[in-house]
Backbone as a ProteinNet text record, in pm:
[ID]
protein_1_A
[PRIMARY]
MQRCLVILSQQDQAEVLLNMAAQFLARVNGNRMDVLAAREPPTQVLGNMGLTDESAAVLRENQREWADSLHTIFHRWLAEEYGSGAERLSKVEVNWLDPEITVDRIISGYGKDADLLIMNFPDSRDSDQKKLATRSAIFQTGRPVLFVPPFWDRPSGDHILMAWKDTEGCRKAFASARVLLAQAKQVDVLQTPASPMPMDILPGITPERVEMNPSDDASKAAQSILGEVDARRADLLVIGGYQHSMLYNRLMGSATDYILAHPDVPVFLQH
[TERTIARY]
19608.3	19546.7	19618.2	19504.8	19532	19492.9	19365.8	19325.9	19335.6	19354.1	19398.9	19272.5	19201.1	19143.5	19191	19241.8	19338.6	19183.8	19153.5	19059.9	19127.1	19141.4	19190.9	19124.5	19237.8	19124.5	19192.7	19351.2	19398.3	19541	19492.3	19575	19714.6	19780.4	19941.4	19956	19895.5	19917.6	19869.1	19822.4	19756.9	19896.3	19977.9	20100.3	20192.8	20167.1	20268.8	20097.2	20011	19919.4	19910.8	19922.1	19929.5	20089.7	20195.8	20343.3	20311.4	20289.5	20220.2	20189.5	20042	19958.8	20063.5	20135.9	20261.5	20261.9	20358.1	20468	20380.2	20300.7	20196.7	20218.3	20126.5	20121	20214.8	20346	20437.8	20515.2	20505.5	20527.4	20494.8	20363.3	20280.7	20219.5	20253.1	20219.4	20033.4	20008.6	19885.5	19855.7	19728.7	19653.5	19569.1	19570.2	19403.9	19432.3	19399.8	19418.3	19310	19242.1	19089.2	19141.7	19096.5	19140.3	19052.6	18953.6	18849.7	18855.5	18807	18803.2	18671.5	18577.7	18433	18346.4	18338.5	18234.9	18135.7	18110.3	18005.5	17910.8	17759.6	17592.1	17612.2	17561.1	17494.3	17419.7	17358.8	17241.7	17315	17483.6	17538.2	17632.9	17609.2	17702.9	17621.6	17506.7	17458.1	17315.3	17264.7	17117.9	17058.9	16913	16750.9	16722.7	16709.1	16682.9	16732.9	16880.9	16948.7	16949.7	16958.3	17011	16872.9	16937.5	16837.8	16909.6	16830.1	16880.9	17037.4	17078.2	17163.6	17299.4	17247.6	17386.4	17396.7	17311.2	17350.6	17436.5	17419.7	17475.8	17594.4	17619.4	17780.9	17837.4	17798.5	17842.4	17883.4	17815.6	17888.5	17980.9	17952.8	18045.1	18220.6	18222.3	18355.1	18384.1	18298.6	18355.6	18366.8	18296.6	18373.1	18472.1	18516	18652.6	18766.5	18771	18855.7	18862.8	18723.1	18793.3	18790.7	18797	18889.3	19039.9	19101.2	19260.8	19278	19241.7	19323	19302.2	19208.8	19211.7	19360.2	19369.4	19486.7	19623.4	19588.6	19704.7	19753.2	19637	19665	19684.3	19616.5	19655.3	19814.3	19858.3	20015.4	20090.6	20091.8	20120.3	20126.5	20026.6	19951.2	20058.8	20084.7	20190.8	20307.7	20364.2	20539.7	20525.1	20449.9	20480	20453.2	20312.3	20313.1	20327.8	20328.7	20348	20224.1	20200.4	20087.2	19992.6	19884.3	19789	19796.7	19854.9	19925.5	20036.8	20133.6	20214.2	20149.9	20061.7	20026	19949.8	19860.5	19832.3	19883.7	19989.6	20087.3	20110.1	20084.2	20155.3	20052.6	19966.8	19824.5	19724.4	19605	19504	19466.2	19472	19375.9	19280.2	19194.4	19092.1	19061.1	19010.7	18986.1	18838.5	18775.9	18659	18629.3	18498.4	18457.5	18374.3	18295.8	18122.7	18094.8	17947.3	17909	17867.1	17842.7	17826.2	17841	17762.9	17764.8	17812.9	17892.2	17956.6	17941.1	17827.3	17789.4	17788.6	17721.7	17774.7	17925.8	18051.2	18155.7	18190.8	18152.6	18211.4	18150.3	18002.4	17925.5	17987.8	18013.2	18003.5	18174.5	18263.6	18423.1	18512.6	18464.1	18572.3	18557.5	18445	18460.3	18487.7	18490.1	18497.4	18676.6	18760.7	18915.5	18991	19121.2	19163.1	19210.3	19237.9	19283.9	19268.2	19243.2	19235.8	19352.4	19374.5	19467.6	19448.5	19472	19451.6	19532.7	19520.9	19592.6	19584.5	19694.8	19609.3	19541.8	19456.2	19338.8	19415.2	19339.8	19418.6	19307.8	19285.1	19247.2	19168.6	19216.9	19173.5	19018.5	19064.2	18933.4	18819.8	18684.8	18554.8	18533.5	18373.9	18318.2	18298.8	18245.3	18208.5	18352	18491.8	18609.1	18588.9	18577.8	18624.2	18542	18429.6	18362.5	18383.7	18417.1	18471.5	18574.5	18721.9	18808.1	18726.3	18652.7	18595.4	18501	18472.6	18405.9	18478.6	18582.6	18694.9	18740.3	18770.4	18822.2	18715.2	18614.3	18500.1	18393.9	18394.4	18238	18285.9	18430.4	18471.3	18509	18571.4	18599.1	18743.6	18824.3	18979.6	19008	19167.2	19264.7	19299.2	19361.5	19388.1	19534.4	19538.5	19705.9	19707.3	19778.1	19765.1	19922.7	19924	20015.7	20066.6	20142.4	20255.9	20251.9	20201.8	20218.9	20363.7	20359.9	20529.5	20585.3	20550.2	20585.7	20719.3	20828.3	20943.8	21016.1	21013	21088.2	20998	21134.2	20978.4	20973.3	20834.4	20798.6	20778.3	20815	20797.9	20898.5	21021.7	21157.4	21202.6	21128.6	21161.2	20995.3	20958.6	20849	20798.1	20721.6	20743.3	20603.1	20559.6	20399.4	20431.7	20286.8	20246.4	20185.6	20267.1	20166.7	20050.2	19906.7	19813	19689.6	19669.7	19643.7	19463.4	19407.2	19290.5	19256.6	19135.7	19099.7	19133.8	19085.7	19179.8	19311.7	19421.7	19532.3	19569.7	19523.5	19511.8	19513.8	19375.8	19278.7	19415.7	19493.9	19615.4	19728.2	19772.9	19892.1	19870.5	19696.8	19718.2	19680.8	19648	19664.3	19767.1	19892.1	19985.9	20112.3	20093.1	20152.1	20203.2	20132.6	20143.5	20296.5	20318.4	20413.3	20519.2	20522.6	20655.6	20733.5	20685.4	20811.5	20938.8	20902.8	21007.9	21003.1	21034.2	21070.6	21228	21304.1	21440.9	21420.5	21357.6	21346.6	21194.8	21185.6	21045.5	21066.2	21010	21008.1	20866.3	20841.3	20766.9	20740.4	20661.9	20682	20564.9	20650	20511.3	20554.2	20462.4	20489.1	20532.5	20623.1	20685.3	20557.7	20448.3	20288.6	20213.8	20257.3	20178.3	20225	20341.5	20446.7	20317.8	20378.8	20297.4	20263.1	20210.4	20203	20232.7	20329.3	20423.5	20354	20265	20162.4	20100.6	20103.6	20055.7	20098.1	20241	20367	20439.1	20290.1	20385.5	20472.3	20620.8	20743.5	20775	20800.8	20861.6	20869.4	21057.8	21087.7	21110.4	21016	21069.4	21157.7	21209.2	21271.4	21210.7	21178.5	21044.2	21170.4	21031.2	21153.7	20990.7	21074.1	21020.7	20949.9	20867.1	20809.7	20735.2	20735.1	20669.1	20482.9	20417.6	20299.2	20232.1	20133.1	20081.1	19967.6	19884.9	19745.7	19686.5	19810.3	19786.4	19792.8	19692.3	19687.1	19752.5	19801.9	19903.6	20060.7	20094	20198.5	20228.7	20156.7	20183.9	20192.2	20118	20140.1	20275.3	20298.3	20378.9	20553.9	20539.5	20649.6	20687.1	20538.6	20526.7	20588.7	20593.1	20621.7	20788.3	20770.3	20950.9	21060.1	20974.1	21053.4	21071.7	20933.2	20977.2	21044.1	21146.8	21193.5	21294.6	21364.6	21466.1	21519.3	21428	21448	21437.1	21439.1	21408.6	21301.4	21195.9	21117.2	20998	21044.3	20932.7	20809.6	20732.4	20600.2	20538.8	20458.2	20383.5	20275.2	20263.9	20142.4	20069	19929.4	19843	19764.8	19675.4	19540.5	19443.3	19345.6	19337.1	19192.9	19171.4	19095.4	19042.3	19060.4	19065.9	18999.8	18923.8	18817.3	18679.9	18570.3	18433.2	18444.5	18397	18368.7	18369.7	18261.7	18262.3	18345.4	18441.3	18543.7	18671.7	18680.2	18768.2	18785	18668.1	18602.2	18589.9	18605.9	18631.3	18769.3	18822.4	18954.2	19058.6	19049.3	19158.3	19166.3	19260.8	19322.6	19423	19510.5	19627.3	19639	19562.6	19511.9	19499.5	19396.9	19385	19545.3	19607.8	19738.4	19803	19811.4	19926.8	19872.8	19769.6	19674.6	19743.5	19745.5	19779.4	19917.3	19979.9	20120.8	20187.6	20140.1	20147.7	20361.7	20408.6	20558.3	20570.4	20485.3	20549.9	20406.6	20422.6	20283.8	20226.5	20099	20021.6	19909	19978.6	19896.1	19818.1	19695	19577	19454.7	19396.9	19290	19186.1	19102	18986.9	18945.8
5156.4	5044.3	4988.3	5041.6	5035.6	4906.3	4841.2	4718.8	4605.3	4509	4362.6	4260.6	4192.5	4060.5	3925.6	3820.8	3739.7	3631.6	3567.7	3441.7	3309.8	3262.2	3111.4	3024.7	2910.4	2763.6	2638.6	2673.5	2525.6	2545.4	2463.7	2487.2	2498.7	2397.9	2407.5	2542.6	2599.7	2712.1	2896.3	2874.5	2955.7	3045.3	2987.7	3150.7	3174.7	3122.7	3133.7	3243.9	3231.7	3386.4	3446.4	3508.3	3566.4	3664.8	3586.2	3650.1	3722	3689.8	3786.8	3877.8	3863.9	3999.9	4135.3	4108.2	4170.8	4189.2	4112.6	4223.4	4270.9	4298.1	4362.7	4485.1	4498.1	4604.2	4680.2	4621.2	4693.9	4744.3	4739.7	4766.5	4879.7	4909.7	4963.9	5082.5	5102.1	5118	5141.2	5011.8	4985.3	4963.6	4994.1	4999.2	4894.5	4812.6	4697.2	4568.7	4494	4373	4273.1	4282.5	4133.4	3991.5	3865	3790.9	3645.7	3589.6	3549.5	3373.6	3341.6	3191.9	3146.4	3137.1	3138.3	2988.2	3014.6	2847.9	2845.8	2670	2671.8	2626.7	2741.4	2659.6	2572	2488.6	2342.6	2320	2421.5	2411.1	2421.7	2477.6	2532.8	2420.4	2290.5	2177.1	2054.2	2019.6	1928	1975.6	2137.7	2185.4	2122.3	2164.8	2175	2040	1961.2	1872.8	1726.3	1744.3	1605.6	1673.3	1769.8	1846.9	1799.3	1694	1681.3	1789.3	1799	1855.3	1766	1658.7	1611	1616.6	1638	1617.8	1732.6	1895.4	1999	2012.3	1989.1	1938	1897.4	1788.3	1736.8	1855.3	1952.2	1969.3	2120.3	2151	2304.5	2285.8	2138.4	2127.3	2125.6	2042.2	2033.8	2169.7	2243.7	2351.1	2472.6	2425.7	2528.8	2483.9	2321.2	2286.2	2265.3	2314.2	2405.8	2482.6	2683.9	2802.1	2759.4	2717.3	2685.4	2680.8	2539.5	2522.1	2621.7	2706.7	2831.9	2954	2955.2	3069.3	3063.4	2931.2	2910.5	2945.5	2905.3	2919.9	3075	3140	3284.2	3391.2	3320.4	3412.6	3353.7	3271.1	3241	3341.2	3293.8	3387.1	3566.2	3661.3	3771.8	3796.5	3728.2	3748.1	3788.3	3700.4	3720.8	3760.8	3796.2	3921	4066.7	4121.9	4242.3	4259.3	4145.3	4160.2	4209.1	4294.4	4208.3	4369.4	4337.7	4435	4618.7	4619.9	4738.1	4759	4679.2	4742.7	4715.9	4637.6	4623.2	4762	4816.4	4904.6	5031.7	5037.3	5127.7	5061.9	4993.4	4917.1	4927.6	4740.1	4769.1	4717.1	4724.5	4688.1	4541.2	4475.7	4297.8	4253.6	4226	4167.3	4040.2	3930.9	3833.8	3755.4	3697.8	3700.8	3565	3451.5	3358.7	3367.6	3391.8	3411.3	3279.6	3178.9	3112.9	3181	3151.5	3255.9	3178	3293.4	3206.5	3314.6	3206.1	3282.3	3406.5	3432.9	3578.1	3694.2	3619.4	3732	3761.2	3692.7	3691.9	3756.6	3834.5	3860.2	4009.5	4022.8	4155	4189.4	4130.9	4189	4208.4	4146.9	4115.9	4218	4116.5	4126.5	4257	4328.1	4475.4	4572.3	4520.6	4632.8	4618.9	4537.7	4502.6	4619.3	4647.9	4662.4	4565.8	4440.9	4348.3	4180.2	4108.2	3957.1	3898.3	3848.5	3785.6	3591.7	3481.6	3324.8	3234.3	3160.9	3009.5	2998.6	2897	2892.8	2806.2	2766.6	2671.2	2504.5	2466.8	2332.2	2247.1	2079.7	1957.8	1969.5	1997.2	1997.7	2054.3	2165.3	2275.1	2224.4	2249.5	2206.4	2230.9	2240.4	2315.5	2446.5	2472.3	2598.1	2714.9	2673.2	2686.7	2779.6	2661.4	2661.9	2806	2776.6	2890.2	3011.7	3063.7	3161.2	3187.3	3162.1	3173.7	3228.4	3190.2	3227	3344.1	3361.7	3506.8	3574.5	3539.4	3664	3710.4	3688.7	3689.6	3796.2	3713	3763.9	3901.3	3881.8	3966.9	4046.9	4039.7	4171.2	4300.7	4282.8	4382.8	4399.7	4349.6	4409.4	4307.6	4296.8	4252.2	4150.4	4015.5	3899.9	3890.9	3826.9	3775.4	3616.4	3575.5	3375.7	3385.4	3286.9	3288.6	3100.8	3121.6	2959.2	2836.4	2802.5	2695.3	2674	2747.3	2734	2825.4	2939.6	3078.9	3117	3120.3	3162.4	3249.3	3339.8	3438.7	3610.2	3691.1	3838.6	3777.7	3848.3	3917.4	4027.4	4116.5	4234.9	4274.5	4264.6	4285.7	4316.2	4167.7	4181.8	4080.9	4193.8	4215.9	4179.9	4066.3	4066.7	4066	4183.7	4210.3	4139.3	4062.5	4037.8	4112.8	4191.4	4272.4	4195.9	4273.3	4247.2	4357.7	4405.6	4515.3	4445.7	4497.1	4429.1	4508.2	4511.1	4553.7	4498.6	4356.5	4324.5	4351	4363.1	4390	4550.2	4633.9	4735.5	4745.3	4747.2	4737.3	4692.4	4551.3	4454.1	4585.9	4615.6	4738.7	4811.8	4933.4	5045.9	4987.9	4834.1	4856.7	4809.4	4727.2	4697.9	4806.2	4967.1	5087.1	5070.4	5077.9	5111.2	5006.7	4864.8	4787.9	4820.9	4973.3	4916.8	5022.3	5126.7	5233.6	5142.4	5047.3	4942	4887.6	4825.9	4711.2	4714.8	4620.2	4680	4700.6	4615.1	4522.6	4570.7	4608.1	4569.3	4541.4	4440.1	4363.6	4348.1	4423.2	4366.5	4301.3	4166.2	4069.4	4136.7	4168	4204.1	4155.4	4170.2	4105.2	4204.9	4170.2	4334.5	4416.2	4263	4373.2	4468.4	4406.3	4483.3	4507	4652.3	4650.2	4759.1	4762.8	4871	4963.1	5059.9	5218.2	5245.2	5402.2	5419.3	5520.5	5524.3	5585.6	5503.1	5362	5243.2	5247.3	5287.9	5263.8	5441	5503.1	5626.9	5692.7	5709	5749.8	5579	5507.1	5355	5315.8	5286.2	5225.2	5121.5	5022	4904.4	4834.2	4692.6	4646.9	4586.3	4582	4556.7	4397	4296.7	4124.1	4084.7	4087.9	4068.1	3878	3849.6	3737	3680.8	3576.3	3563.7	3553.1	3549.5	3573.1	3414.2	3369.6	3179.7	3227.6	3133.3	3116.7	3010.3	2934.8	2824.7	2900.6	2872.3	2957.3	2889.3	2737.7	2688	2709.4	2724.9	2737.9	2924.1	2998.8	3148	3112.9	3083.8	3063.4	2970.1	2913.3	2823.1	2960.6	2989.6	3113.5	3229.9	3214.2	3340.4	3295.9	3155.2	3089	3067.9	3069.1	3038.5	3164.9	3258.4	3359.2	3404.3	3372.2	3438.1	3291	3186	3084.1	3195.1	3238	3231.9	3369.6	3501.1	3630	3603.7	3484.5	3522.4	3607.9	3598.8	3709.4	3669	3767.2	3717.5	3727	3783.5	3824.7	3850	3782	3802.8	3893.5	3964.1	4053.5	4063.8	3961.1	3962.7	4027.8	4056	4016.7	3921.7	3870.3	3789.6	3711.2	3576.9	3572.9	3665.8	3681.8	3790.3	3719.9	3609.1	3582.8	3543.4	3484.1	3486.5	3298.6	3322.1	3149.5	3035.8	3057.4	2958.9	2937.2	3055.9	3035.8	2991.9	3029.7	2948.1	2820.5	2750.2	2616.9	2523.9	2603.5	2521.4	2530.4	2640.9	2666	2658.5	2654.2	2674.2	2824.7	2824.6	3000	2983.4	3048.3	3096.8	3095.4	3123.5	3200.7	3071.2	2939	2843.6	2761.4	2763.8	2715.1	2772.4	2915.3	2995.3	2957.9	2913.2	2902.4	2738.2	2657.7	2562.8	2471.5	2580.8	2590.6	2676.8	2640.9	2757.9	2781.2	2883.5	2825.9	2967.3	3065	3219.8	3303.3	3411.4	3483.9	3550.9	3528.5	3624.3	3709	3829.6	3979.8	3950.8	3929.3	3917	3955.3	4058.4	4132.5	4090.9	4096.6	4035.6	4172.5
-3869.4	-3814.3	-3687.9	-3577.8	-3446.1	-3370.6	-3415	-3370.9	-3499.2	-3382.7	-3420.7	-3360	-3436.4	-3348.8	-3403.6	-3327.6	-3327.6	-3328.7	-3375.9	-3408.6	-3386.7	-3278.1	-3228.3	-3274	-3289.3	-3355.8	-3268.7	-3323.1	-3327.1	-3169.7	-3062.7	-2918	-2981.1	-3058.9	-3089.4	-3135.7	-3253.5	-3283.8	-3265.7	-3126.2	-3030.2	-3033.7	-2961.1	-2909.3	-3038.7	-3122.5	-3283.3	-3284.9	-3269.2	-3321.2	-3252.9	-3127	-2974.8	-3023.4	-3052.4	-3084.5	-3192.2	-3364.4	-3403.1	-3392.3	-3341.4	-3334.5	-3194.3	-3152.4	-3032.5	-3134.9	-3203.2	-3297.2	-3386.1	-3445	-3555	-3482.5	-3364.4	-3308.8	-3242	-3219.1	-3146.3	-3331.8	-3450.5	-3536	-3558.6	-3592.6	-3637.5	-3540.3	-3347.1	-3253	-3276.4	-3260.6	-3236.5	-3119.6	-3039.2	-2895.6	-2869.1	-2948.3	-2942.9	-2976.5	-2879.5	-2913.8	-2854.1	-2976.4	-2941.4	-2930.7	-2847.8	-2895.1	-2848	-3001.7	-3013.6	-2973	-2901.4	-2936.9	-2929.1	-3034.2	-3033.8	-3053.7	-2958	-2867.5	-2982.2	-3103.6	-3109.6	-3133.8	-3146.3	-3128.9	-3131.1	-3031.5	-3107	-3213	-3260.4	-3367.2	-3498.5	-3503.3	-3642.4	-3632.4	-3522.7	-3536.1	-3595.1	-3515.9	-3570.2	-3658.3	-3630.1	-3650.2	-3603.1	-3620.3	-3566.8	-3502.4	-3635.9	-3638.1	-3581.7	-3570.4	-3503.9	-3334.3	-3300.7	-3168.5	-3091.8	-2971.7	-2830.7	-2732.1	-2651.4	-2512.2	-2428.5	-2436	-2382.4	-2496.8	-2640.2	-2710.8	-2721	-2686.7	-2695.8	-2534.1	-2428.5	-2366.7	-2364.8	-2435	-2452.5	-2542	-2646.8	-2699.5	-2636.1	-2582.5	-2518.1	-2440.3	-2354.5	-2240	-2301.8	-2411.6	-2521.6	-2551.3	-2627.5	-2666.1	-2563.9	-2450.9	-2283.6	-2304.6	-2298.4	-2243.6	-2332.4	-2467.7	-2582.1	-2553.1	-2502.7	-2460.5	-2362.3	-2261	-2106.2	-2130.7	-2233.5	-2242	-2332.2	-2435.8	-2519	-2432.1	-2305.8	-2215.6	-2086.3	-2095.7	-2018.2	-2102.1	-2224.6	-2249.8	-2324.6	-2290.7	-2328.2	-2202	-2124.7	-1982.9	-1945.2	-1914.5	-1949.6	-2045.8	-2159	-2286.6	-2209.7	-2183.5	-2174.1	-2073.7	-1952.6	-1834.6	-1893.8	-1989.4	-2052.5	-2127.7	-2231	-2347.4	-2220.1	-2162.7	-2120.7	-1995.5	-1888.5	-1766.7	-1696.6	-1561.8	-1486	-1572.7	-1489.7	-1495	-1566.2	-1410.6	-1389.5	-1507.4	-1559.7	-1674.2	-1826.7	-1776.2	-1904	-1955	-1903.3	-1914.4	-2045.7	-1978.3	-2055.2	-2213	-2207.8	-2352	-2476.4	-2431.9	-2487	-2431.1	-2480.1	-2471.3	-2498.4	-2433	-2451.8	-2409.6	-2506.3	-2413.5	-2462	-2395	-2366.5	-2477.8	-2540.6	-2588	-2589.5	-2558.8	-2579.3	-2581	-2638.7	-2684.8	-2733.3	-2694.1	-2826	-2881.1	-2994	-3154.5	-3268.9	-3393.6	-3457.8	-3565.5	-3679.2	-3799.9	-3821.8	-3868.9	-3866.9	-3795.8	-3695.1	-3532.1	-3490.3	-3583.2	-3542.3	-3649.1	-3766.5	-3884.9	-3850.7	-3815.7	-3813.6	-3681	-3579	-3436.3	-3362.5	-3468	-3435	-3543.9	-3632.2	-3808.3	-3852.1	-3859.8	-3950.4	-3790.1	-3665.6	-3600.7	-3617.7	-3642.3	-3655	-3744	-3784.1	-3907.6	-3912.4	-3883.9	-3945.8	-3840.3	-3916.1	-3856.5	-3857.2	-3748.7	-3730.5	-3743.3	-3813.7	-3842.8	-3871.4	-3774.4	-3855.3	-4018.7	-4057.8	-4226.9	-4206	-4304.4	-4295.7	-4247.9	-4175.1	-4119.1	-4125.2	-4152.6	-4176	-4036.7	-3957.2	-3809.1	-3815.3	-3876.2	-3843.7	-3881.5	-3793.9	-3789.7	-3925.2	-3989.1	-4108.5	-4079	-3894.1	-3874.6	-3879.9	-3878.4	-3831.3	-3991.7	-4070.9	-4226.8	-4304.1	-4256	-4306.8	-4253.6	-4074.1	-4055	-4092.9	-4158.8	-4266.5	-4361.2	-4421.2	-4562.3	-4572.3	-4463	-4391.4	-4413.3	-4281.4	-4262.7	-4408.4	-4500.3	-4621.3	-4691	-4680.3	-4868.8	-4754.8	-4612.6	-4546.5	-4468.7	-4435.3	-4345.7	-4386	-4527.7	-4597.4	-4554.5	-4417	-4343.5	-4392.5	-4415.3	-4442.6	-4321.2	-4366	-4297.3	-4262.8	-4178.4	-4166.8	-4155.3	-4193.1	-4205.8	-4159.5	-4053.7	-3954.4	-3966	-4042.9	-4049.2	-3900.1	-3869.6	-3780.9	-3732	-3625.2	-3508	-3587.1	-3665.3	-3706.8	-3636.9	-3631.2	-3455.6	-3503.6	-3589.3	-3632.3	-3653.7	-3641.4	-3701	-3837.3	-3827.4	-3978.7	-4025	-4119.9	-4156.5	-4202.1	-4160.7	-4242.9	-4357.8	-4413.9	-4584.4	-4599.2	-4697.4	-4715.9	-4896.4	-4903.7	-5073.6	-5079.3	-5182.7	-5256.6	-5430.6	-5421	-5530.6	-5587.4	-5697.6	-5812.1	-5923.4	-5892.6	-5991.9	-6011	-6167.9	-6173.3	-6088.7	-5978.3	-5926.8	-5816	-5792.8	-5644.5	-5553.5	-5532.5	-5419.6	-5388.8	-5482.5	-5540.2	-5442.6	-5495.7	-5475.8	-5310.7	-5264.9	-5119.5	-5071.4	-5066.2	-5003.1	-4946.1	-5115.6	-5064.6	-5005.6	-5027.7	-4949.3	-4804.1	-4742.4	-4650.4	-4574.8	-4623.3	-4613.2	-4591.5	-4636	-4659.7	-4456.6	-4380.9	-4235.7	-4266.2	-4228	-4234.7	-4354.3	-4418.5	-4489.3	-4456.5	-4343.6	-4306.1	-4197.6	-4114.4	-4071.3	-4147.3	-4268.6	-4295.6	-4403.1	-4387.6	-4406.4	-4562.3	-4604.4	-4762.3	-4816.5	-4917.3	-5021.5	-5172.2	-5167.9	-5342	-5421.4	-5521.4	-5570.2	-5684.5	-5699.4	-5843.3	-5917.2	-6048.7	-6134.8	-6278.7	-6392.1	-6503.6	-6648.2	-6697.9	-6758.3	-6831.8	-6859.7	-6962.6	-6833.7	-6707.3	-6617.9	-6481.7	-6483.7	-6373.4	-6304.9	-6194.6	-6134.6	-6116.8	-6135.2	-6132.7	-5989.6	-6020.5	-5931	-5793.1	-5811.9	-5715.1	-5582.6	-5621.2	-5539.3	-5430.2	-5463.7	-5299.1	-5263.5	-5231.3	-5234.4	-5130.4	-5156.4	-5038.5	-5048.8	-5080.8	-5095.5	-5242	-5214.7	-5388.8	-5385.6	-5354.4	-5406	-5480.6	-5456.4	-5603.1	-5638.1	-5809.8	-5863	-5915.3	-5903	-5968.5	-6044.2	-6180.3	-6316	-6252.4	-6307.6	-6329	-6441	-6488.6	-6620.1	-6568.1	-6669.2	-6626.3	-6684.2	-6561.1	-6598.9	-6616.9	-6728.8	-6651	-6574.8	-6551.3	-6483.5	-6304.4	-6254.3	-6135.8	-6062.3	-6027.5	-5974.4	-5935.5	-6130.3	-6145.1	-6107.9	-6164.2	-6088.6	-5939.3	-5869.1	-5710.3	-5671.4	-5711.9	-5708.8	-5777	-5871.7	-5899.4	-5782.3	-5751.7	-5604.6	-5506.1	-5442.4	-5360.1	-5350.9	-5477.5	-5498.7	-5483.9	-5550.8	-5477.5	-5368.2	-5289.4	-5142.6	-5049.3	-5120.8	-5049.5	-5104.5	-5296.7	-5307.9	-5265.3	-5190.2	-5113.3	-4945.1	-4934.8	-4790.8	-4680.3	-4806.9	-4745.7	-4603.1	-4546.2	-4400.8	-4404.6	-4507.6	-4528.5	-4641.4	-4734.7	-4830.6	-4865.5	-4956.2	-4939.4	-5075.4	-5060	-5207.9	-5174	-5308.8	-5327.3	-5344.5	-5243.8	-5237.8	-5337.6	-5420.8	-5432.7	-5600.3	-5693.3	-5792.4	-5864.9	-5887.8	-5951.2	-5897.1	-5960.5	-5883.6	-5818.1	-5714.8	-5665.3	-5732.2	-5788.9	-5930	-6004.3	-6062.9	-6142.4	-6069.4	-5923.4	-5857.5	-5821.6	-5797.2	-5800.4	-5956	-6034.3	-6225	-6209.9	-6230.5	-6239.4	-6156.2	-6049.7	-5902.9	-5908.1	-5798.1	-5744.5	-5689.2	-5755.8	-5645.7	-5514.5	-5493.6	-5363.4	-5267.5	-5324.2	-5256.3	-5239.3	-5347.6	-5352.3	-5265.8	-5226	-5158	-5020.3	-4953.5	-4868.4	-4804.5	-4869.6	-4894.9	-4862.3	-4871.1	-4861.7	-4758.9	-4607.6	-4499.7	-4476.3	-4604.1	-4576.3	-4508.1	-4554.8	-4457.2	-4411.4	-4321.3	-4304.7	-4456.2	-4464	-4596.2	-4514.8	-4569.7	-4578.3	-4674.3	-4676.6	-4747.2	-4779.2	-4904.2	-4872.9	-4982.2	-5026.6	-5110.3	-5156.6
[MASK]
+++++++++++++++++++++++++++++++++++++++++++++++++++++++++++++++++++++++++++++++++++++++++++++++++++++++++++++++++++++++++++++++++++++++++++++++++++++++++++++++++++++++++++++++++++++++++++++++++++++++++++++++++++++++++++++++++++++++++++++++++++++++++++++++++++++++++++++++

């Protein structure tokens, strides 16, 4: 896992995401960080029917100002984190990207090329397109996504809590997260008595197993997981996201949705 893609959205969370990306690359000896401030095409904001040349120009200017403000934050952070260009070459490759691009092209052109996507938790200020980009990152890239809480200001990955459920998504998430376990000081695995984690899921790792009671209520299951995160003071939660179909999640609720609505700890998620 050598390359991460940081997808920026909110200005007040940009530096938090960048810090997490730098920390992650240092932990896994990664060598490349792509930082994306994707400007939304006017047709995706207003659609072709409501678009005029004047409204398109206004939207493009607003998006340009948004990207430029993020670039200012990025440029300052880059100098503080990695030093000058010459110093940076021996550490990690960092690329700034701010194209005007549709969500499907973000996923096909950038998301699938990365080993890990790093994003902020869903935010009420996100536009419809940014909400769509979040869903697409989870469901369409086939890559793990690391969600970072606003204003997170401490290390992540020293104490990892992994919530086990025997699903394809969870197995993928656990496999992807293995690269982080070697440097963790403590690894805990939440499991139910009826479905313990198989020994071969985390080869070479001896986690502390934590029994939790199963629940058919998605919100209660998520609350139990987050309760263990808090009680054990874990700094990273690993889960397999969205175990059921989209229709089931809409009708019955989803533990993943609940966890993503409560940004208490960084969440490493894979569908």
